[in-house]
Amino acid sequence: MSVIDEERVRGGLFKDIDAEDEDAQPTEVESLCMNCYENGKTRLLLTRIPFFREIIISSFTCHHCHWTNTEIQSAGRIQEQGVSYTLRIKSKQDMNREVVKTDSATTRIPELDFEIPAFTQKGSLSTIEGLLDRAVAGLEQDQPIRRATDPDVADKIDQFIQRLKKLKDVEEEFTLIIDDPSGNSFVENPFAPQKDQSLSVTPYKRTKEQNAALGIQESEPEPDEKPGSDLETMRNEVLVFNTNCPECNAPASTNMKLVQIPHFKEVIIMATNCDSCGHRTNEVKSGGATEEMGTRITLHLTDVSDMSRDLLKSETCSVLIPELEFELGMAALGGKFTTLEGLLKDIKELVVMKNPFICGDSSTTDTSEKLELFGKKIDKIMAGEMDVHIVLDDPAGNSYLQNVYAPDPDPEMKIEQYTRTFEQNEDLGLNDMKTDGYGEVQN
């Protein structure tokens, strides 16, 4: 099947949400009711959320016992990294934040020592209040049986349910943590594009156990392979190794090249091109070690020609635009080797065009207007019509911005070296690396 034919098939299955589209009708199938064991009806709708991804919405209704159930499943791919959202809930307005929670996500409330394990609930598109209501409903479901068999346990669960219900009044601040190894869960930032001081987003690499739970099998190197045995080969040749397409999971090939950036260091550029679906992806990794000190690069944009400066943003680098009160956290865009204009385009696409909470029923006029204004400001920066500063803050010291005056200093660029904090070392995994004294003979 050609790429065009495959796109037509996917386009025929997954259609954009449109209330006026008469053809976007759900499919009805007869299925067993798990409440009364009579036959009910399940309605399935394969749709595409604008600027988000393809999903499957299912709704079950039993006409015998009137039991209903709805759920949402992601029809897209598993992301390259897992993600953990930590939200400090301080007011009732926070209870209205929208949440996309997949079935692989774990939900925790540390103050109550409460946890909803992964794969115990189906995926849902809800709010913080809706998550709490769903947790309460799950605990109340078997209470009649518990009261008959173990009244003491039932009383304790009743007390705990009351504590959960009181959280909705937000009489005291509490923390909600959503940890999703698949990377497909989201928590709304109502202040976008500005940083949300109450919300922390932490991407991370999955463990082998998490990959196994998601059904991902890690590829093992061939017996004859000797990784890292010939560095000169990597410098002079483009290496090709087999992998799977992150979009359609079809066999694909990844090209890898070790490149020396002038006046900086070596980086590894990897690019994947899928012949089946046409998906393309590229990623940049630092070829060197973590530097002893972090690096903060501040560039004052004075001319539109600054947009053509080469830029290397590592996975550990955050991007700040103080004049817009904007901060992009580390790993948000991954590692990139591009130009300053390319970075700004990626920021606009991530914050404005791919934001799932500004489309359809999830959107609000105020949020949409703020993000639209932010996008216009980014366009003005790229056109050289705004006087702003771009700050690249990399605790690992592996990011780079081209100095067009090299080897002389750039009058508009300031490079600072700083000592990392304990928290930054913790994020980089350096606090657990103890190598002193390993070579000494132990008596």
CSV table of N, CA, C and O in Angstrom, one decimal, residues 156-229:
chain,number,residue,atom,x,y,z
A,156,LYS,N,-13.8,2.4,57.9
A,156,LYS,CA,-12.5,3.1,57.5
A,156,LYS,C,-12.6,3.7,56.1
A,156,LYS,O,-12.1,4.8,55.9
A,157,ILE,N,-13.1,2.9,55.2
A,157,ILE,CA,-13.2,3.4,53.8
A,157,ILE,C,-14.2,4.6,53.7
A,157,ILE,O,-14.0,5.5,53.0
A,158,ASP,N,-15.3,4.5,54.5
A,158,ASP,CA,-16.2,5.6,54.6
A,158,ASP,C,-15.5,6.9,55.0
A,158,ASP,O,-15.8,8.0,54.5
A,159,GLN,N,-14.7,6.8,56.0
A,159,GLN,CA,-14.0,7.9,56.5
A,159,GLN,C,-13.0,8.5,55.5
A,159,GLN,O,-12.9,9.7,55.3
A,160,PHE,N,-12.4,7.6,54.7
A,160,PHE,CA,-11.5,8.0,53.7
A,160,PHE,C,-12.2,8.7,52.6
A,160,PHE,O,-11.7,9.6,52.0
A,161,ILE,N,-13.4,8.1,52.2
A,161,ILE,CA,-14.2,8.7,51.2
A,161,ILE,C,-14.6,10.2,51.5
A,161,ILE,O,-14.6,11.1,50.7
A,162,GLN,N,-14.9,10.4,52.8
A,162,GLN,CA,-15.2,11.8,53.2
A,162,GLN,C,-14.0,12.7,53.1
A,162,GLN,O,-14.2,13.9,52.8
A,163,ARG,N,-12.8,12.2,53.4
A,163,ARG,CA,-11.6,13.0,53.2
A,163,ARG,C,-11.4,13.4,51.7
A,163,ARG,O,-11.0,14.5,51.4
A,164,LEU,N,-11.7,12.4,50.8
A,164,LEU,CA,-11.6,12.7,49.4
A,164,LEU,C,-12.6,13.7,49.0
A,164,LEU,O,-12.3,14.6,48.2
A,165,LYS,N,-13.8,13.6,49.5
A,165,LYS,CA,-14.8,14.6,49.1
A,165,LYS,C,-14.5,16.0,49.6
A,165,LYS,O,-14.8,17.0,48.9
A,166,LYS,N,-13.9,16.1,50.8
A,166,LYS,CA,-13.5,17.4,51.3
A,166,LYS,C,-12.4,18.1,50.5
A,166,LYS,O,-12.3,19.3,50.5
A,167,LEU,N,-11.6,17.3,49.7
A,167,LEU,CA,-10.6,17.9,48.9
A,167,LEU,C,-11.2,18.8,47.8
A,167,LEU,O,-10.6,19.7,47.4
A,168,LYS,N,-12.4,18.5,47.4
A,168,LYS,CA,-13.0,19.3,46.3
A,168,LYS,C,-13.4,20.7,46.8
A,168,LYS,O,-13.5,21.6,46.0
A,169,ASP,N,-13.5,20.9,48.1
A,169,ASP,CA,-13.7,22.2,48.7
A,169,ASP,C,-12.4,23.0,48.8
A,169,ASP,O,-12.4,24.2,49.1
A,170,VAL,N,-11.3,22.3,48.7
A,170,VAL,CA,-9.9,22.9,48.7
A,170,VAL,C,-9.8,23.8,50.0
A,170,VAL,O,-9.4,25.0,49.9
A,171,GLU,N,-10.2,23.2,51.1
A,171,GLU,CA,-10.0,23.9,52.4
A,171,GLU,C,-8.5,24.0,52.7
A,171,GLU,O,-8.1,24.9,53.4
A,172,GLU,N,-7.7,23.0,52.3
A,172,GLU,CA,-6.3,23.0,52.4
A,172,GLU,C,-5.6,22.7,51.1
A,172,GLU,O,-6.2,21.9,50.3
A,173,GLU,N,-4.5,23.2,50.9
A,173,GLU,CA,-3.7,22.8,49.6
A,173,GLU,C,-3.3,21.4,49.7
A,173,GLU,O,-3.0,20.8,50.7
A,174,PHE,N,-3.3,20.8,48.5
A,174,PHE,CA,-2.8,19.4,48.3
A,174,PHE,C,-2.2,19.2,47.0
A,174,PHE,O,-2.3,20.0,46.1
A,175,THR,N,-1.5,18.1,46.8
A,175,THR,CA,-0.7,17.8,45.6
A,175,THR,C,-1.3,16.6,44.9
A,175,THR,O,-1.7,15.6,45.5
A,176,LEU,N,-1.4,16.8,43.5
A,176,LEU,CA,-1.9,15.7,42.7
A,176,LEU,C,-0.8,15.4,41.7
A,176,LEU,O,-0.2,16.2,41.0
A,177,ILE,N,-0.4,14.1,41.6
A,177,ILE,CA,0.7,13.6,40.8
A,177,ILE,C,0.1,12.6,39.8
A,177,ILE,O,-0.6,11.6,40.2
A,178,ILE,N,0.3,12.9,38.5
A,178,ILE,CA,-0.1,12.0,37.4
A,178,ILE,C,1.2,11.5,36.7
A,178,ILE,O,1.8,12.3,36.1
A,179,ASP,N,1.5,10.2,36.8
A,179,ASP,CA,2.7,9.7,36.2
A,179,ASP,C,2.3,8.7,35.1
A,179,ASP,O,1.7,7.7,35.4
A,180,ASP,N,2.7,9.0,33.9
A,180,ASP,CA,2.3,8.2,32.7
A,180,ASP,C,3.5,7.8,32.0
A,180,ASP,O,4.1,8.6,31.3
A,181,PRO,N,3.9,6.5,32.0
A,181,PRO,CA,5.1,6.0,31.2
A,181,PRO,C,4.9,6.2,29.7
A,181,PRO,O,5.9,6.3,29.0
A,182,SER,N,3.6,6.1,29.3
A,182,SER,CA,3.4,6.2,27.8
A,182,SER,C,3.6,7.7,27.3
A,182,SER,O,3.7,7.9,26.1
A,183,GLY,N,3.6,8.7,28.2
A,183,GLY,CA,3.7,10.0,27.8
A,183,GLY,C,2.5,10.7,27.1
A,183,GLY,O,2.6,11.7,26.5
A,184,ASN,N,1.3,10.0,27.2
A,184,ASN,CA,0.1,10.5,26.5
A,184,ASN,C,-0.9,11.2,27.4
A,184,ASN,O,-2.0,11.4,27.0
A,185,SER,N,-0.5,11.4,28.7
A,185,SER,CA,-1.4,12.2,29.6
A,185,SER,C,-1.0,13.7,29.6
A,185,SER,O,0.1,14.0,29.3
A,186,PHE,N,-2.0,14.5,29.9
A,186,PHE,CA,-1.8,15.9,29.9
A,186,PHE,C,-2.6,16.6,31.0
A,186,PHE,O,-3.7,16.1,31.4
A,187,VAL,N,-2.1,17.7,31.6
A,187,VAL,CA,-2.8,18.5,32.5
A,187,VAL,C,-2.8,19.9,32.0
A,187,VAL,O,-1.7,20.4,31.6
A,188,GLU,N,-3.9,20.6,32.0
A,188,GLU,CA,-4.1,21.9,31.4
A,188,GLU,C,-3.3,22.9,32.2
A,188,GLU,O,-3.2,22.9,33.4
A,189,ASN,N,-2.6,23.8,31.4
A,189,ASN,CA,-2.0,25.0,32.0
A,189,ASN,C,-2.9,26.2,31.6
A,189,ASN,O,-2.8,26.7,30.5
A,190,PRO,N,-3.7,26.7,32.5
A,190,PRO,CA,-4.6,27.8,32.2
A,190,PRO,C,-3.9,29.1,31.9
A,190,PRO,O,-4.5,30.1,31.5
A,191,PHE,N,-2.6,29.2,32.3
A,191,PHE,CA,-1.9,30.5,32.1
A,191,PHE,C,-1.0,30.5,30.8
A,191,PHE,O,-0.2,31.4,30.6
A,192,ALA,N,-1.2,29.4,30.0
A,192,ALA,CA,-0.4,29.3,28.8
A,192,ALA,C,-0.5,30.6,27.9
A,192,ALA,O,-1.6,31.2,27.8
A,193,PRO,N,0.6,31.1,27.3
A,193,PRO,CA,1.9,30.5,27.2
A,193,PRO,C,2.8,30.7,28.3
A,193,PRO,O,4.0,30.3,28.3
A,194,GLN,N,2.4,31.5,29.4
A,194,GLN,CA,3.3,31.7,30.5
A,194,GLN,C,3.4,30.4,31.3
A,194,GLN,O,2.6,29.5,31.3
A,195,LYS,N,4.5,30.4,32.1
A,195,LYS,CA,4.8,29.2,33.0
A,195,LYS,C,3.8,29.1,34.1
A,195,LYS,O,3.4,30.1,34.7
A,196,ASP,N,3.3,27.9,34.4
A,196,ASP,CA,2.4,27.7,35.5
A,196,ASP,C,3.2,27.4,36.7
A,196,ASP,O,3.9,26.3,36.8
A,197,GLN,N,3.2,28.3,37.7
A,197,GLN,CA,4.0,28.1,38.9
A,197,GLN,C,3.5,26.9,39.8
A,197,GLN,O,4.3,26.4,40.6
A,198,SER,N,2.3,26.5,39.6
A,198,SER,CA,1.7,25.4,40.4
A,198,SER,C,1.9,24.0,39.8
A,198,SER,O,1.7,23.0,40.4
A,199,LEU,N,2.3,24.0,38.5
A,199,LEU,CA,2.4,22.8,37.7
A,199,LEU,C,3.9,22.5,37.3
A,199,LEU,O,4.5,23.3,36.7
A,200,SER,N,4.3,21.3,37.6
A,200,SER,CA,5.7,20.9,37.2
A,200,SER,C,5.5,19.7,36.3
A,200,SER,O,4.8,18.7,36.6
A,201,VAL,N,6.2,19.7,35.1
A,201,VAL,CA,6.2,18.7,34.1
A,201,VAL,C,7.6,18.1,34.0
A,201,VAL,O,8.5,18.8,33.7
A,202,THR,N,7.7,16.8,34.3
A,202,THR,CA,9.0,16.2,34.3
A,202,THR,C,9.0,15.0,33.3
A,202,THR,O,8.4,13.9,33.6
A,203,PRO,N,9.7,15.1,32.2
A,203,PRO,CA,9.9,13.9,31.3
A,203,PRO,C,10.9,13.0,31.8
A,203,PRO,O,11.9,13.4,32.5
A,204,TYR,N,10.8,11.7,31.5
A,204,TYR,CA,11.8,10.7,32.0
A,204,TYR,C,11.9,9.5,31.1
A,204,TYR,O,11.0,9.3,30.3
A,205,LYS,N,13.0,8.8,31.2
A,205,LYS,CA,13.2,7.6,30.4
A,205,LYS,C,12.5,6.4,31.2
A,205,LYS,O,12.7,6.3,32.4
A,206,ARG,N,11.8,5.6,30.4
A,206,ARG,CA,11.1,4.5,31.0
A,206,ARG,C,12.1,3.4,31.5
A,206,ARG,O,13.2,3.2,30.8
A,207,THR,N,11.7,2.7,32.5
A,207,THR,CA,12.5,1.5,32.9
A,207,THR,C,12.1,0.3,32.1
A,207,THR,O,11.2,0.3,31.3
A,208,LYS,N,12.9,-0.8,32.2
A,208,LYS,CA,12.6,-2.0,31.5
A,208,LYS,C,11.2,-2.5,32.0
A,208,LYS,O,10.5,-3.1,31.1
A,209,GLU,N,10.9,-2.4,33.2
A,209,GLU,CA,9.6,-2.9,33.8
A,209,GLU,C,8.5,-2.1,33.1
A,209,GLU,O,7.4,-2.6,32.8
A,210,GLN,N,8.6,-0.8,33.0
A,210,GLN,CA,7.6,0.1,32.4
A,210,GLN,C,7.4,-0.2,30.9
A,210,GLN,O,6.3,-0.3,30.4
A,211,ASN,N,8.5,-0.5,30.2
A,211,ASN,CA,8.4,-0.9,28.8
A,211,ASN,C,7.7,-2.2,28.7
A,211,ASN,O,6.9,-2.4,27.8
A,212,ALA,N,8.0,-3.1,29.6
A,212,ALA,CA,7.3,-4.4,29.5
A,212,ALA,C,5.8,-4.3,29.8
A,212,ALA,O,4.9,-4.9,29.2
A,213,ALA,N,5.4,-3.4,30.8
A,213,ALA,CA,4.0,-3.2,31.1
A,213,ALA,C,3.3,-2.5,29.9
A,213,ALA,O,2.1,-2.8,29.7
A,214,LEU,N,4.0,-1.7,29.1
A,214,LEU,CA,3.4,-1.1,27.9
A,214,LEU,C,3.4,-2.0,26.7
A,214,LEU,O,2.9,-1.6,25.6
A,215,GLY,N,4.0,-3.1,26.8
A,215,GLY,CA,4.1,-4.0,25.7
A,215,GLY,C,5.2,-3.7,24.7
A,215,GLY,O,5.2,-4.0,23.5
A,216,ILE,N,6.2,-2.9,25.2
A,216,ILE,CA,7.4,-2.6,24.3
A,216,ILE,C,8.5,-3.5,24.6
A,216,ILE,O,9.0,-3.6,25.7
A,217,GLN,N,9.1,-4.1,23.5
A,217,GLN,CA,10.2,-5.0,23.7
A,217,GLN,C,11.4,-4.2,23.2
A,217,GLN,O,11.5,-3.8,22.0
A,218,GLU,N,12.4,-4.1,24.1
A,218,GLU,CA,13.6,-3.4,23.7
A,218,GLU,C,14.5,-4.2,22.8
A,218,GLU,O,14.6,-5.5,23.0
A,219,SER,N,15.0,-3.6,21.8
A,219,SER,CA,15.9,-4.4,20.9
A,219,SER,C,17.3,-4.6,21.5
A,219,SER,O,17.8,-3.8,22.2
A,220,GLU,N,17.8,-5.8,21.3
A,220,GLU,CA,19.1,-6.2,21.8
A,220,GLU,C,20.1,-6.2,20.7
A,220,GLU,O,19.8,-6.5,19.5
A,221,PRO,N,21.3,-5.7,21.0
A,221,PRO,CA,22.4,-5.7,20.0
A,221,PRO,C,22.7,-7.1,19.5
A,221,PRO,O,22.6,-8.1,20.2
A,222,GLU,N,23.1,-7.1,18.2
A,222,GLU,CA,23.6,-8.4,17.7
A,222,GLU,C,24.9,-8.9,18.4
A,222,GLU,O,25.7,-8.1,18.9
A,223,PRO,N,25.1,-10.2,18.4
A,223,PRO,CA,26.3,-10.7,19.1
A,223,PRO,C,27.6,-10.2,18.5
A,223,PRO,O,28.6,-10.0,19.3
A,224,ASP,N,27.6,-9.9,17.2
A,224,ASP,CA,28.9,-9.4,16.6
A,224,ASP,C,29.1,-7.9,16.8
A,224,ASP,O,30.2,-7.4,16.4
A,225,GLU,N,28.1,-7.2,17.3
A,225,GLU,CA,28.2,-5.8,17.4
A,225,GLU,C,29.1,-5.4,18.6
A,225,GLU,O,29.0,-6.0,19.6
A,226,LYS,N,29.9,-4.4,18.4
A,226,LYS,CA,30.8,-3.9,19.4
A,226,LYS,C,30.6,-2.4,19.5
A,226,LYS,O,31.3,-1.6,18.9
A,227,PRO,N,29.5,-1.9,20.3
A,227,PRO,CA,29.2,-0.5,20.4
A,227,PRO,C,30.4,0.3,20.8
A,227,PRO,O,31.0,0.0,21.8
A,228,GLY,N,30.7,1.4,20.1
A,228,GLY,CA,31.7,2.3,20.6
A,228,GLY,C,33.1,1.8,20.3
A,228,GLY,O,34.1,2.4,20.8
A,229,SER,N,33.3,0.7,19.5
A,229,SER,CA,34.7,0.1,19.3
A,229,SER,C,35.5,0.9,18.3
A,229,SER,O,36.7,0.8,18.3
